mmCIF file of C-alpha atoms in Angstrom:
data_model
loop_
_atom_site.group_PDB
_atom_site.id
_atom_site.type_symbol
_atom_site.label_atom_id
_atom_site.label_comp_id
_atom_site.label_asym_id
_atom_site.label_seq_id
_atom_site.Cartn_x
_atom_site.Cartn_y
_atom_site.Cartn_z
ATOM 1 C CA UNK A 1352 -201.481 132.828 -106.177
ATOM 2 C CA UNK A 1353 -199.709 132.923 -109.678
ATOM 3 C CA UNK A 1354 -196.379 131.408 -110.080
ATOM 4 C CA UNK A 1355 -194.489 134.229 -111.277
ATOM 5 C CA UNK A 1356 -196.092 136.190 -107.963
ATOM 6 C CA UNK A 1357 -194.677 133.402 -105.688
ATOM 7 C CA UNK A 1358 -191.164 133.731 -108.037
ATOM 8 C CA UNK A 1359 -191.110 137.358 -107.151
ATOM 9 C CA UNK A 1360 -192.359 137.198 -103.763
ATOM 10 C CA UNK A 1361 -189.486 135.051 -102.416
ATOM 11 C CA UNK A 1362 -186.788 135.063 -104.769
ATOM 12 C CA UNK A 1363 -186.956 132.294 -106.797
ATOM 13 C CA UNK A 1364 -184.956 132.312 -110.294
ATOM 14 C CA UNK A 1365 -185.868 130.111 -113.198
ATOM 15 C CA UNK A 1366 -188.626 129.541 -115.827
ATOM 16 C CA UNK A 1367 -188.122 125.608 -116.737
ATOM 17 C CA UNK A 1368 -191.542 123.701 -116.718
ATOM 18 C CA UNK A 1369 -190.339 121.190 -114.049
ATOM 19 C CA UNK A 1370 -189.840 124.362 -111.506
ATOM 20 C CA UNK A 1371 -192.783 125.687 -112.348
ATOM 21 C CA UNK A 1372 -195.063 122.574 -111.962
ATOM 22 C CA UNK A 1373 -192.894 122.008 -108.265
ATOM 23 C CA UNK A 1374 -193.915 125.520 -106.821
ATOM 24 C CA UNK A 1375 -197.497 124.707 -108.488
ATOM 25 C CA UNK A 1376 -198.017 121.921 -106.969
ATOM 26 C CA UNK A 1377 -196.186 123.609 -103.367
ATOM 27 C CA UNK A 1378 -198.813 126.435 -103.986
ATOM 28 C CA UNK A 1379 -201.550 124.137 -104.186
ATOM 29 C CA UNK A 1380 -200.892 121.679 -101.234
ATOM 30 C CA UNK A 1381 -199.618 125.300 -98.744
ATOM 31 C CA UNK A 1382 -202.842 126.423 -97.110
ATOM 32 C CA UNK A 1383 -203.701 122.487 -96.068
ATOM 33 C CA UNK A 1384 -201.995 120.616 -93.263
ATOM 34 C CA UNK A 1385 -200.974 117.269 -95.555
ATOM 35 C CA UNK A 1386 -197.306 116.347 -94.740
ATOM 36 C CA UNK A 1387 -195.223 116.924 -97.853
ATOM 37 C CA UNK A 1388 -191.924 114.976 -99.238
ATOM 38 C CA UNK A 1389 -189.647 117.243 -100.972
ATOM 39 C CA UNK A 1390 -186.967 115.029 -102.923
ATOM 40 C CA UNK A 1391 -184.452 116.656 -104.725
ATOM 41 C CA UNK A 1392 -180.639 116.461 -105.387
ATOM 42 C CA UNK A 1393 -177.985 117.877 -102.973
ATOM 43 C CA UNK A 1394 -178.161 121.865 -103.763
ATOM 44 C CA UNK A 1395 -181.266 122.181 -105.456
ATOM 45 C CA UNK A 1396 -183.100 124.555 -102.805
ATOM 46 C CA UNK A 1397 -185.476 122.423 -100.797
ATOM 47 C CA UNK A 1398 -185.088 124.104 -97.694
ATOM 48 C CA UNK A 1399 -186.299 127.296 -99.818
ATOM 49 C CA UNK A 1400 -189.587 125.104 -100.996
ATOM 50 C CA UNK A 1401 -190.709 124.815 -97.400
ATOM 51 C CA UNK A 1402 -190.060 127.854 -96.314
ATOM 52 C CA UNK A 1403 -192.169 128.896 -99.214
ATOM 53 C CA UNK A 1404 -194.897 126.426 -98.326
ATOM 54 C CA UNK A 1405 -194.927 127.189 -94.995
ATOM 55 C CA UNK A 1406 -194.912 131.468 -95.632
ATOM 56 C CA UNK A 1407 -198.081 130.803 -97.829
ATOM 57 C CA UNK A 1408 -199.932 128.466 -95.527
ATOM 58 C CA UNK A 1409 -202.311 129.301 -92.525
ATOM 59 C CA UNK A 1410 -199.484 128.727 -90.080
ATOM 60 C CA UNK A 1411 -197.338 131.716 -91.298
ATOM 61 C CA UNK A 1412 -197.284 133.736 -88.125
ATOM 62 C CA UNK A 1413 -196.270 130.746 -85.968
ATOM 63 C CA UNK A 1414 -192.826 129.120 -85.947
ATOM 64 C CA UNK A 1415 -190.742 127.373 -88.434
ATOM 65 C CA UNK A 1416 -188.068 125.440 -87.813
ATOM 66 C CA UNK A 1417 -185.520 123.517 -90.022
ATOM 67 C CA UNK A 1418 -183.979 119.993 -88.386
ATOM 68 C CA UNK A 1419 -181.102 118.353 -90.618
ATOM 69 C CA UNK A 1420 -181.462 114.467 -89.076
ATOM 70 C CA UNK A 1421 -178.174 113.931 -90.779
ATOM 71 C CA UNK A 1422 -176.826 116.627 -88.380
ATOM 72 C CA UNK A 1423 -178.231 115.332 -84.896
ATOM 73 C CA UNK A 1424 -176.244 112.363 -83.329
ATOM 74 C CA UNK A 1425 -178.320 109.136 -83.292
ATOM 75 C CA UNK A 1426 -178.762 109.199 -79.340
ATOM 76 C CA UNK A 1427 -179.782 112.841 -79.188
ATOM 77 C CA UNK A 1428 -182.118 113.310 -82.257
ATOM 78 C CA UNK A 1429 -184.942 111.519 -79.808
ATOM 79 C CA UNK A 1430 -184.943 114.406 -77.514
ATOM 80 C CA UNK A 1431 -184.176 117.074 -79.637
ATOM 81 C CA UNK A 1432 -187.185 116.457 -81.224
ATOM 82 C CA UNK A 1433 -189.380 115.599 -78.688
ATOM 83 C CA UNK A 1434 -187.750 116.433 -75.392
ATOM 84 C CA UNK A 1435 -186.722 114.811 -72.322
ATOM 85 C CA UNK A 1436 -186.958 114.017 -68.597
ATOM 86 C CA UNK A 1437 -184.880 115.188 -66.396
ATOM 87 C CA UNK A 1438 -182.659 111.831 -65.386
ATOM 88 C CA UNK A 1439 -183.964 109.912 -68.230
ATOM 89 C CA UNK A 1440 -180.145 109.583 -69.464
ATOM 90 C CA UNK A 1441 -176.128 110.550 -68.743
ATOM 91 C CA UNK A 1442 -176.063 114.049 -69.018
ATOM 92 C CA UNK A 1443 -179.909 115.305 -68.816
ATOM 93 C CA UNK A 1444 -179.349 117.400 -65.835
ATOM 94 C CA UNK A 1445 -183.054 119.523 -66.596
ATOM 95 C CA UNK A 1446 -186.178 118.997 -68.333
ATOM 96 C CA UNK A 1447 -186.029 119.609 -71.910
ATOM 97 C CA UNK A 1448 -189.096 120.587 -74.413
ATOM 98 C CA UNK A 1449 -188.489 119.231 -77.560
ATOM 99 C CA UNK A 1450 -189.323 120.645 -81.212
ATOM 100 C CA UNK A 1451 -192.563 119.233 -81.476
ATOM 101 C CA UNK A 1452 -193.461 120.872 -78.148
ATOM 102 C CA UNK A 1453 -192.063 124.322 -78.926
ATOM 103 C CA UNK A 1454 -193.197 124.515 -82.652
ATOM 104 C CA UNK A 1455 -197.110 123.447 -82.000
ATOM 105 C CA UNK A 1456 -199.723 125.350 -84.204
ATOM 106 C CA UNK A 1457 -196.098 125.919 -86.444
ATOM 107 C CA UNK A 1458 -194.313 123.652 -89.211
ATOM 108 C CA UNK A 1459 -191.331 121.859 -88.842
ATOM 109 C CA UNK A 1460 -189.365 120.718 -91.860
ATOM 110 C CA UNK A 1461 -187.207 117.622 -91.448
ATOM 111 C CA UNK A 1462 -184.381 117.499 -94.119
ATOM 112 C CA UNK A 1463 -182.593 114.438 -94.653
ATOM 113 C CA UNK A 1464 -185.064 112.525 -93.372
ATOM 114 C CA UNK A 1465 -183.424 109.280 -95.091
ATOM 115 C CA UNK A 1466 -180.987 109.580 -92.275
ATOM 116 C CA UNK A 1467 -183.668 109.443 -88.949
ATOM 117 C CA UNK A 1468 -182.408 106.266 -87.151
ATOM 118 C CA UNK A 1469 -185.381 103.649 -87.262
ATOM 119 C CA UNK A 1470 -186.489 104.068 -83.964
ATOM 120 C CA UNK A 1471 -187.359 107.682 -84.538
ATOM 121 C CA UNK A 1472 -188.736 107.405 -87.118
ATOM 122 C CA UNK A 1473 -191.582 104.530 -85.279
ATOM 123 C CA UNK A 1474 -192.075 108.051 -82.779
ATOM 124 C CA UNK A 1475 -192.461 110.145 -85.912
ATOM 125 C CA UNK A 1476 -195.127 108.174 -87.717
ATOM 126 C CA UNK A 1477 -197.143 108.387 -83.967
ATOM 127 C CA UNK A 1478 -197.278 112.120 -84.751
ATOM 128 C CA UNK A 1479 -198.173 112.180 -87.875
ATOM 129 C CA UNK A 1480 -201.097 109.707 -87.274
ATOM 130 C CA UNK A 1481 -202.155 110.583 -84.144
ATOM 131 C CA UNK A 1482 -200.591 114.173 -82.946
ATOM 132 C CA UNK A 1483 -199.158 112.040 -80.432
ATOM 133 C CA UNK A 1484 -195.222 112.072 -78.984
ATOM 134 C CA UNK A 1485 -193.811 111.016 -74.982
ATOM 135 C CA UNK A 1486 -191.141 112.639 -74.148
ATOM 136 C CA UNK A 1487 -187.669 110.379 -73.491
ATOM 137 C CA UNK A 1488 -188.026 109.313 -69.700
ATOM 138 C CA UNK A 1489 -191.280 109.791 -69.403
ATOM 139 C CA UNK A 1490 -194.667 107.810 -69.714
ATOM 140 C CA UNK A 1491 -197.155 110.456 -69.944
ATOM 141 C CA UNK A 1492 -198.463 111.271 -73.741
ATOM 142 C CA UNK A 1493 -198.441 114.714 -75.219
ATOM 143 C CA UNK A 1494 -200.181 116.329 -78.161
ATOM 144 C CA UNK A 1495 -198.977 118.247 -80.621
ATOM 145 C CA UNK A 1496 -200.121 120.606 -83.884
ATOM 146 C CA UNK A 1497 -197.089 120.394 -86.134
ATOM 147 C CA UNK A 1498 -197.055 120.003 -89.702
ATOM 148 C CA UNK A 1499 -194.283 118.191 -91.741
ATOM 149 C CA UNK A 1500 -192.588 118.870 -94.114
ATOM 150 C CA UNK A 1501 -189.882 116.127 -94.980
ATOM 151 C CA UNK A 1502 -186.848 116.325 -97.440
ATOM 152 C CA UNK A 1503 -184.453 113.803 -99.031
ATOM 153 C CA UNK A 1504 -181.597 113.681 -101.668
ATOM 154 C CA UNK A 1505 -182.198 109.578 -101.150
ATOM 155 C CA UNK A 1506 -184.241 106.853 -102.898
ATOM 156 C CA UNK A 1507 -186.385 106.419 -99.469
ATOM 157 C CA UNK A 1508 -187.921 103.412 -101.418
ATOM 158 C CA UNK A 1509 -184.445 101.602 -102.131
ATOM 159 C CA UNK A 1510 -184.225 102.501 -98.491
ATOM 160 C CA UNK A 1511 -187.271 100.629 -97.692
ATOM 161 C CA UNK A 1512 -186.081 97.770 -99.514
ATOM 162 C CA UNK A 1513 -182.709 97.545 -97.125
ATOM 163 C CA UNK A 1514 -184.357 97.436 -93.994
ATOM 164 C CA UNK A 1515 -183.212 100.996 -93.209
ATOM 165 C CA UNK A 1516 -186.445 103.290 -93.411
ATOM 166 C CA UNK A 1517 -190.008 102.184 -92.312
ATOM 167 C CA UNK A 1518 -192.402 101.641 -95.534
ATOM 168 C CA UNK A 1519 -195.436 102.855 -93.718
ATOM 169 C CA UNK A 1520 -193.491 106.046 -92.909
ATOM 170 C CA UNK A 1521 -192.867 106.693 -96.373
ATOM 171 C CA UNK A 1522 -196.490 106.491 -97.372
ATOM 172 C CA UNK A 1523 -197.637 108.492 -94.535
ATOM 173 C CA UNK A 1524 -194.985 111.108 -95.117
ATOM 174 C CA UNK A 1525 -195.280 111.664 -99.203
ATOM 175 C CA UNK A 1526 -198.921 112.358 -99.314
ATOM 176 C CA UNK A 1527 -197.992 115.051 -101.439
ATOM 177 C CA UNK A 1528 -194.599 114.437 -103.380
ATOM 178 C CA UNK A 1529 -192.713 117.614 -104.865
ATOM 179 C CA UNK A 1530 -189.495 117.129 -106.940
ATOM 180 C CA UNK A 1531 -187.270 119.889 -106.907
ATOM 181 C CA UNK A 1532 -185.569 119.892 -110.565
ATOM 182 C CA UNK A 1533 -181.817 119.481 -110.301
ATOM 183 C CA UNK A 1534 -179.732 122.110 -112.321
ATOM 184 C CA UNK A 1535 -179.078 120.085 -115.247
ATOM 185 C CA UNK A 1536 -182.625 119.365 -115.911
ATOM 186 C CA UNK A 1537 -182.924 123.448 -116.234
ATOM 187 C CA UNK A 1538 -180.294 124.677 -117.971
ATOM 188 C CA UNK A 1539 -181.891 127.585 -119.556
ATOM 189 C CA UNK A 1540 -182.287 128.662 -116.444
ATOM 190 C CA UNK A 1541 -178.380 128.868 -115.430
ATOM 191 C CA UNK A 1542 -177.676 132.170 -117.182
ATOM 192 C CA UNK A 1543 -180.591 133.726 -115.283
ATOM 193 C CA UNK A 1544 -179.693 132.242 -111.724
ATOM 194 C CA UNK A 1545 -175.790 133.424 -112.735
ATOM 195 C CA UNK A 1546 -176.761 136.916 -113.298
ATOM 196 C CA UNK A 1547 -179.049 137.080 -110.110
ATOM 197 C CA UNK A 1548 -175.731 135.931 -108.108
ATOM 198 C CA UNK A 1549 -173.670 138.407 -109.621
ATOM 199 C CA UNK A 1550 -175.760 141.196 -108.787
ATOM 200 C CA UNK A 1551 -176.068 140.162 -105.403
ATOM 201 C CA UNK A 1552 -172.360 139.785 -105.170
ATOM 202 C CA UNK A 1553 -171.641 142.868 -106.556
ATOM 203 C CA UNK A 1554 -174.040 144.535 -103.912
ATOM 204 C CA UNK A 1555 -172.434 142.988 -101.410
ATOM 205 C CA UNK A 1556 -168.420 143.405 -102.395
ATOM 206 C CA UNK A 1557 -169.078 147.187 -103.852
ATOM 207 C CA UNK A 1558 -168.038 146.167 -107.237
ATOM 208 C CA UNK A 1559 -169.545 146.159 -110.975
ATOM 209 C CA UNK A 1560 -171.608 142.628 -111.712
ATOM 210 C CA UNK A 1561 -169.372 140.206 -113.893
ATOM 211 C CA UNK A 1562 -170.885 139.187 -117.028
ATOM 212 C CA UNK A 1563 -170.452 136.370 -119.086
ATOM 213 C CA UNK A 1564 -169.610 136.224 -123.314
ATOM 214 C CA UNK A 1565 -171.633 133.914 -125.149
ATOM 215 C CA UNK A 1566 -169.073 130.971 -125.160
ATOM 216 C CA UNK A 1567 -168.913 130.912 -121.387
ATOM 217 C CA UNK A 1568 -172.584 131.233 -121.067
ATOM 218 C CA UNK A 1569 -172.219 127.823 -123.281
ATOM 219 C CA UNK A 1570 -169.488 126.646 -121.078
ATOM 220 C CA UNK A 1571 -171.869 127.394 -118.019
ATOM 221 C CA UNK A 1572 -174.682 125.880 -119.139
ATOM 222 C CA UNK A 1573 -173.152 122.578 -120.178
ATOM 223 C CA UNK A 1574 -170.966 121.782 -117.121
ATOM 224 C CA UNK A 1575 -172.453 118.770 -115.150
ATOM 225 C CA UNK A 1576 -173.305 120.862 -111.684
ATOM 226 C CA UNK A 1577 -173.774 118.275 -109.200
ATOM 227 C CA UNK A 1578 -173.549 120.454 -106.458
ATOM 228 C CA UNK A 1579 -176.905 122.532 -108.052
ATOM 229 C CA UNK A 1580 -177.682 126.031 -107.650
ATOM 230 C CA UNK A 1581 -175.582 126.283 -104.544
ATOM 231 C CA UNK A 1582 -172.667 125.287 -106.258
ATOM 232 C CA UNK A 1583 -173.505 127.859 -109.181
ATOM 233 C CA UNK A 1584 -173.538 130.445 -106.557
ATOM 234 C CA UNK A 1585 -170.332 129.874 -105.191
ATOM 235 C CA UNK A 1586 -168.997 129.984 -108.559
ATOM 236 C CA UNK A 1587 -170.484 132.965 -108.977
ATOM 237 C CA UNK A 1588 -168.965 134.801 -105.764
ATOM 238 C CA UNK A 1589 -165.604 133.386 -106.537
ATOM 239 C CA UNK A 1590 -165.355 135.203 -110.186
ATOM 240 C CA UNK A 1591 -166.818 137.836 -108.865
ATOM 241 C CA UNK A 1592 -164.135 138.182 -105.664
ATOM 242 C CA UNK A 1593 -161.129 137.269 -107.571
ATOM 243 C CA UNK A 1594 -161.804 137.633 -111.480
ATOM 244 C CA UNK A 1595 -159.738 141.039 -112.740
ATOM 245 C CA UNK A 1596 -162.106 141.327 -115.409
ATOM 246 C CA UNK A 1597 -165.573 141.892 -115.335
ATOM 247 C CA UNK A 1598 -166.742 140.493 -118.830
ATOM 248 C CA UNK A 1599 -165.811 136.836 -118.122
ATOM 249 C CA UNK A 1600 -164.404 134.331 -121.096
ATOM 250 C CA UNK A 1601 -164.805 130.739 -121.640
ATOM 251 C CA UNK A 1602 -161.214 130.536 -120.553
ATOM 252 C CA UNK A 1603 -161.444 132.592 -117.369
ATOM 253 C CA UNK A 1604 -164.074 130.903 -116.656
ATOM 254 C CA UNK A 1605 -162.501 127.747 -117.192
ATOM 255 C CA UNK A 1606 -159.876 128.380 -114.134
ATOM 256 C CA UNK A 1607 -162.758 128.411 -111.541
ATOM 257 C CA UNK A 1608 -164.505 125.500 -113.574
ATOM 258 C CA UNK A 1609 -161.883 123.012 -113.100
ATOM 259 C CA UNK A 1610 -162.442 120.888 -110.409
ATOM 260 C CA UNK A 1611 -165.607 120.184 -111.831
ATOM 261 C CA UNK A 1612 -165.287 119.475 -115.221
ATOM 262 C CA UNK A 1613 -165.604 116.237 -116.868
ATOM 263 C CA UNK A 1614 -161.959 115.897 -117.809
ATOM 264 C CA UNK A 1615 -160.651 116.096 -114.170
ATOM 265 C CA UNK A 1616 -163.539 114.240 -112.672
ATOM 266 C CA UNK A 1617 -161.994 111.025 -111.015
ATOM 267 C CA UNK A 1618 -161.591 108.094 -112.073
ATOM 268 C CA UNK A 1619 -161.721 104.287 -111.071
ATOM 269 C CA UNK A 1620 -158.381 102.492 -111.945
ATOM 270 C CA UNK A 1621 -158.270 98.795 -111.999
ATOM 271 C CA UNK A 1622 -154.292 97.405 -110.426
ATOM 272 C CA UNK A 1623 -153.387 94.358 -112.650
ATOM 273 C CA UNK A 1624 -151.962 92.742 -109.114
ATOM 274 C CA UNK A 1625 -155.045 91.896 -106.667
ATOM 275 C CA UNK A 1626 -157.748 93.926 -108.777
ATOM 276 C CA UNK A 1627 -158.281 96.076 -106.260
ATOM 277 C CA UNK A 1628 -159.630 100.243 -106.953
ATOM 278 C CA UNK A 1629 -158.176 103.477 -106.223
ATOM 279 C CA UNK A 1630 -160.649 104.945 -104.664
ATOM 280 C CA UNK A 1631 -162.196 108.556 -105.958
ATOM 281 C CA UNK A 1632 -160.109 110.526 -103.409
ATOM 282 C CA UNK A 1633 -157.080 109.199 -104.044
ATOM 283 C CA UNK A 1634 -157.394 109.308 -107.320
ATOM 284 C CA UNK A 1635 -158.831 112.813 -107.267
ATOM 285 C CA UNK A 1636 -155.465 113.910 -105.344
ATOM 286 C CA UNK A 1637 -153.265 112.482 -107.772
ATOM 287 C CA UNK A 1638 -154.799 113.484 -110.687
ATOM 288 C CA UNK A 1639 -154.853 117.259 -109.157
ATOM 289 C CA UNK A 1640 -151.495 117.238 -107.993
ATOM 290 C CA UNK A 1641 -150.241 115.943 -111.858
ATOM 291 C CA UNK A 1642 -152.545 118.906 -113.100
ATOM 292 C CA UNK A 1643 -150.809 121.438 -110.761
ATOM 293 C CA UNK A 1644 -147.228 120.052 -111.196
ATOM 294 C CA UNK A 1645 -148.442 120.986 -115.314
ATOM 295 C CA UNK A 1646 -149.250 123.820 -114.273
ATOM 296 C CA UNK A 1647 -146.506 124.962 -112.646
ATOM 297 C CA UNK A 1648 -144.300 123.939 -115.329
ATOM 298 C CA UNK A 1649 -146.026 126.114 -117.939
ATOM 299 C CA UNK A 1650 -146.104 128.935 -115.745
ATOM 300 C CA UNK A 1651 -142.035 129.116 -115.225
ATOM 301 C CA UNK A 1652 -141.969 128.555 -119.129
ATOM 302 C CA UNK A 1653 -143.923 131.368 -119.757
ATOM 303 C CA UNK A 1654 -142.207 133.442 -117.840
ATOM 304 C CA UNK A 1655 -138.509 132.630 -118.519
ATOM 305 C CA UNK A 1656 -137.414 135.784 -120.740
ATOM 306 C CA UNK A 1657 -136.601 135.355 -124.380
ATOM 307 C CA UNK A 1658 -133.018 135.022 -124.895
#
C-alpha cells in the first residue's frame, strides 16, 4: 500500500521524510508476525503506529489491545497480563484470564515497556520465544498466538546497562525498530497538523476554524514542543475555545504559548551557601508566580483612566 493511501486511510498528518520512512517501514513489517519496537518521544503518536500496523496486518478482525506497563502496579501487571489462579494471592477471589489468553490470534501492544518490572519481563521473553505463559498460581503451561508490539520514550539500552531491563529482551523485542519522528524533527509539518486540529475543533465546538498569520505560523513552528503532536493539539483546542479572534497573531498566540517557551522554561539555580539546586518545580512556581504578579501589575496600569 502507498504511503499517502495509509496517510489518508487513518488520519495521519505530515509529509517529513523521517514520517514517511516510519509508516514505510510499519507498512512493510504489518502483514508478518515479527514483534516490533516503536521508540519515540512522549506525544509523538505511537499508539497510532500500532494501531496502524495492526489494521493492515492479517490479524485485523481479531482483537487489539493497548497495555501502558507504566500504568499497572508492579504486583498486578503479572496477572493482568497473563491471568491468575484463584487463591494464588490476597485478594484473587476467582480465576482470572489474562491478556495473552483473551487476545490469542490478536495483537497486543505494550507501551512503556521500559517500565515492565524485571520479572515480567523473564515471562514476556517465554512468549515471544516460545508462545508459552503459566498463569500466576498455577503450574500448568498455556499457549498463546499474540503478536507484540512494544513502545518506549526510554533508551532501553542505557536501561540494559543499569541492570533494569533484560538485554536478551531487547533483542528479541526490536526485530524490527520504527522511530516515530518527534515534532521538532518535522516542523514543516506543524502548520499542516495545526490546521487539521482546528478543523476538527471547529467541528466539534460549532465555530469557524482559527487560522494563523504568517508570523505565528513562524512562532509555531519554532517553539521547542516537547510534549509533540499531542501537545500541538491541545494548543490548538485551547485557541480555538477561548481565542475571540479567529485569524490568530504572533502575540495571541503568544498568551497560550507561554508556559512553554524558552524564556519561562525553568531553570537550575546554584545557592552560594551549601551548593545545593532549586529544583525545576520550584523554580517553575516562582518564576510563574513573578510573571503573573507582572502581569497583574500591567493590567491595573492599563486600565487606570487617564487623568
Amino acid at each position: 500500500m502507498e504511503i499517502q493511501s495509509i496517510k489518508n486511510r487513518f488520519g495521519i498528518i505530515g509529509n517529513s521524510p523521517a514520517l514517511n520512512y516510519a509508516l514505510q517501514v510499519a507498512a512493510q513489517v504489518a502483514n508478518t508476525d515479527l514483534t516490533v519496537l516503536i521508540a519515540g518521544e512522549s506525544g509523538v503518536g505511537k499508539e497510532a503506529f500500532s494501531l496502524t500496523i495492526h489494521a493492515l496486518s492479517g490479524r485485523k478482525h481479531n482483537p487489539f489491545i493497548a497495555v501502558n506497563c507504566g500504568a499497572i502496579p508492579e504486583g498486578t501487571i503479572d496477572s493482568e497480563l497473563f491471568g491468575h489462579e484463584k487463591g494464588s494471592f490476597t485478594g484473587a477471589v476467582d480465576f482470572r484470564k489474562g491478556y495473552f489468553e483473551t487476545v490469542n490470534g490478536g495483537t497486543i501492544f505494550l507501551d512503556e515497556i521500559g517500565e515492565m518490572p524485571l520479572g515480567t519481563q523473564a515471562r514476556l521473553l517465554r512468549v515471544l520465544e516460545a508462545g508459552e505463559f503459566i498463569r500466576v498460581g498455577s503450574s500448568k503451561v498455556q499457549k498463546t498466538d499474540v503478536r507484540v508490539i512494544a513502545a518506549t520514550n526510554k533508551d532501553l539500552l542505557e536501561l540494559t546497562d543499569k541492570g533494569k531491563f533484560r538485554e536478551d529482551l531487547y533483542y528479541r523485542l526490536s526485530t524490527v525498530p520504527i522511530r516515530v519522528p518527534s515534532l521538532r524533527d518535522r516542523t514543516e509539518d506543524i502548520p499542516l497538523l495545526f490546521r487539521k486540529f482546528a478543523v476538527d475543533f471547529a467541528e466539534r465546538y460549532k465555530t469557524g476554524p482559527v487560522q494563523l498569520d504568517e508570523e505565528a505560523k513562524n512562532l509555531l513552528i519554532n517553539s521547542p514542543w516537547p510534549g509533540n503532536v499531542r501537545e500541538l493539539k491541545n494548543i490548538a483546542e485551547q485557541i480555538s475555545v477561548l481565542s475571540e479572534e479567529k485569524t490568530i497573531t504572533a502575540k495571541e498566540l503568544g498568551r497560550f504559548l507561554q508556559p512553554y517557551s524558552s524564556n519561562r522554561l525553568p531553570m537550575i539555580v546554584k545557592s552560594h551557601g551549601n551548593g545545593q539546586e532549586f529544583s525545576n518545580e520550584r523554580e517553575m512556581l516562582y518564576k510563574l508566580f513573578f510573571d503573573m504578579k507582572k502581569d497583574v501589575t500591567e493590567f491595573l496600569k492599563n486600565a487606570r483612566p487617564n487623568p
